Coordinates of C-alpha atoms in Angstrom, one line a residue:
X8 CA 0.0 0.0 0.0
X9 CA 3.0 2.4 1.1
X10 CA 4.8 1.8 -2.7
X11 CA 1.5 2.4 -4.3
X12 CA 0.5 5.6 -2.3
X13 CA 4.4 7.0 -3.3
X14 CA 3.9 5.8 -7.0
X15 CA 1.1 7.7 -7.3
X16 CA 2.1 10.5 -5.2
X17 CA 5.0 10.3 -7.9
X18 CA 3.2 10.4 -11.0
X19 CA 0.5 12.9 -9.6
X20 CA 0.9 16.6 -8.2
X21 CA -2.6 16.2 -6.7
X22 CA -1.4 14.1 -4.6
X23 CA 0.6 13.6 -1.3
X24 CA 2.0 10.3 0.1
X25 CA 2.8 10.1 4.0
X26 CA 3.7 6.3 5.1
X27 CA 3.9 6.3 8.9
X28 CA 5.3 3.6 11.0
X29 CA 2.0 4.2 13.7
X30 CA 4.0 1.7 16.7
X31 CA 5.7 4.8 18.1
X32 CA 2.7 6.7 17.5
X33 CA -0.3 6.1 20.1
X34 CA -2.2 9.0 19.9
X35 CA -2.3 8.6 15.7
X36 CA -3.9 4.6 16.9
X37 CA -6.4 6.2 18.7
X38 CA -7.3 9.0 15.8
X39 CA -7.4 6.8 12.8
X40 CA -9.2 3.7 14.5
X41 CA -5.7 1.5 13.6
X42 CA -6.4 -2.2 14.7
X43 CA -3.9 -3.5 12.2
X44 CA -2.2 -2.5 9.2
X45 CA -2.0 -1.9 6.7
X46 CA -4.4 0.9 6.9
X47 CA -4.8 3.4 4.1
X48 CA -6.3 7.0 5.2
X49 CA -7.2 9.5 2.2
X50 CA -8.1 13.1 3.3
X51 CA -8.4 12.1 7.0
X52 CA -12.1 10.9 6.5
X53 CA -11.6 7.9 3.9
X54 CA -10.0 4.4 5.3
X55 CA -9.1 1.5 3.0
X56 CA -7.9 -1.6 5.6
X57 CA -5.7 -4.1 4.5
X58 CA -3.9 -4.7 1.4
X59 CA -5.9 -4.3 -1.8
X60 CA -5.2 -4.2 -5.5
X61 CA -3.4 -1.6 -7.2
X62 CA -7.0 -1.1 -9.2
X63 CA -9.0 -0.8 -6.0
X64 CA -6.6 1.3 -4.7
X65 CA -7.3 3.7 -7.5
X66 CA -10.9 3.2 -7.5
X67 CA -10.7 4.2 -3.4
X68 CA -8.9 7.5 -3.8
X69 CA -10.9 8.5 -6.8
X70 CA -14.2 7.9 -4.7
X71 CA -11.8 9.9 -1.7
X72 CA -11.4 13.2 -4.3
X73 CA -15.2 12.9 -5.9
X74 CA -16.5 13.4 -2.1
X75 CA -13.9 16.0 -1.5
X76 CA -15.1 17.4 -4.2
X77 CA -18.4 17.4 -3.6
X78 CA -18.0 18.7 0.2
X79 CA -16.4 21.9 -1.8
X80 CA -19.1 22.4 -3.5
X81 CA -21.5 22.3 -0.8
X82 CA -19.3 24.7 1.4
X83 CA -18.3 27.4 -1.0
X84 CA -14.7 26.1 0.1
X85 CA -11.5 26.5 -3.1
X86 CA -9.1 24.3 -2.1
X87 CA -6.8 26.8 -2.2

């Protein structure tokens, strides 16, 4: 999931990769829900658990910038 995120992190200015090591991180457990990994997060509000295909990975973080998108709408909000 990590060398996905990066690759299309990589290829993509729109988006950002962060791979965390969450062990040393407790209060990051708490946050994101974390009973095992890997766990993907897009955005902060959309999770993918587990490994999943490079496809479905795609599909996941399309879905993650459609509602992103969508919540912009509805709140006026650029993105800038």
């Amino acid at each position: 999931m990590a060398g996905l995120a990066t690759q299309m992190a990589f290829v993509s200015p729109n988006v950002r990769a962060q791979i965390i090591e969450v062990s040393g991180y407790q209060d990051l457990i708490g946050a994101y829900q974390i009973q095992g990994v890997p766990k993907t997060v897009i955005n902060d509000r959309y999770a993918i658990e587990g490994s999943v295909p490079e496809e479905v990975f795609v599909q996941h973080v399309r879905r993650a910038a459609e509602l992103a998108g969508e919540e912009m709408e509805r709140t006026g909000a650029t993105g800038l």
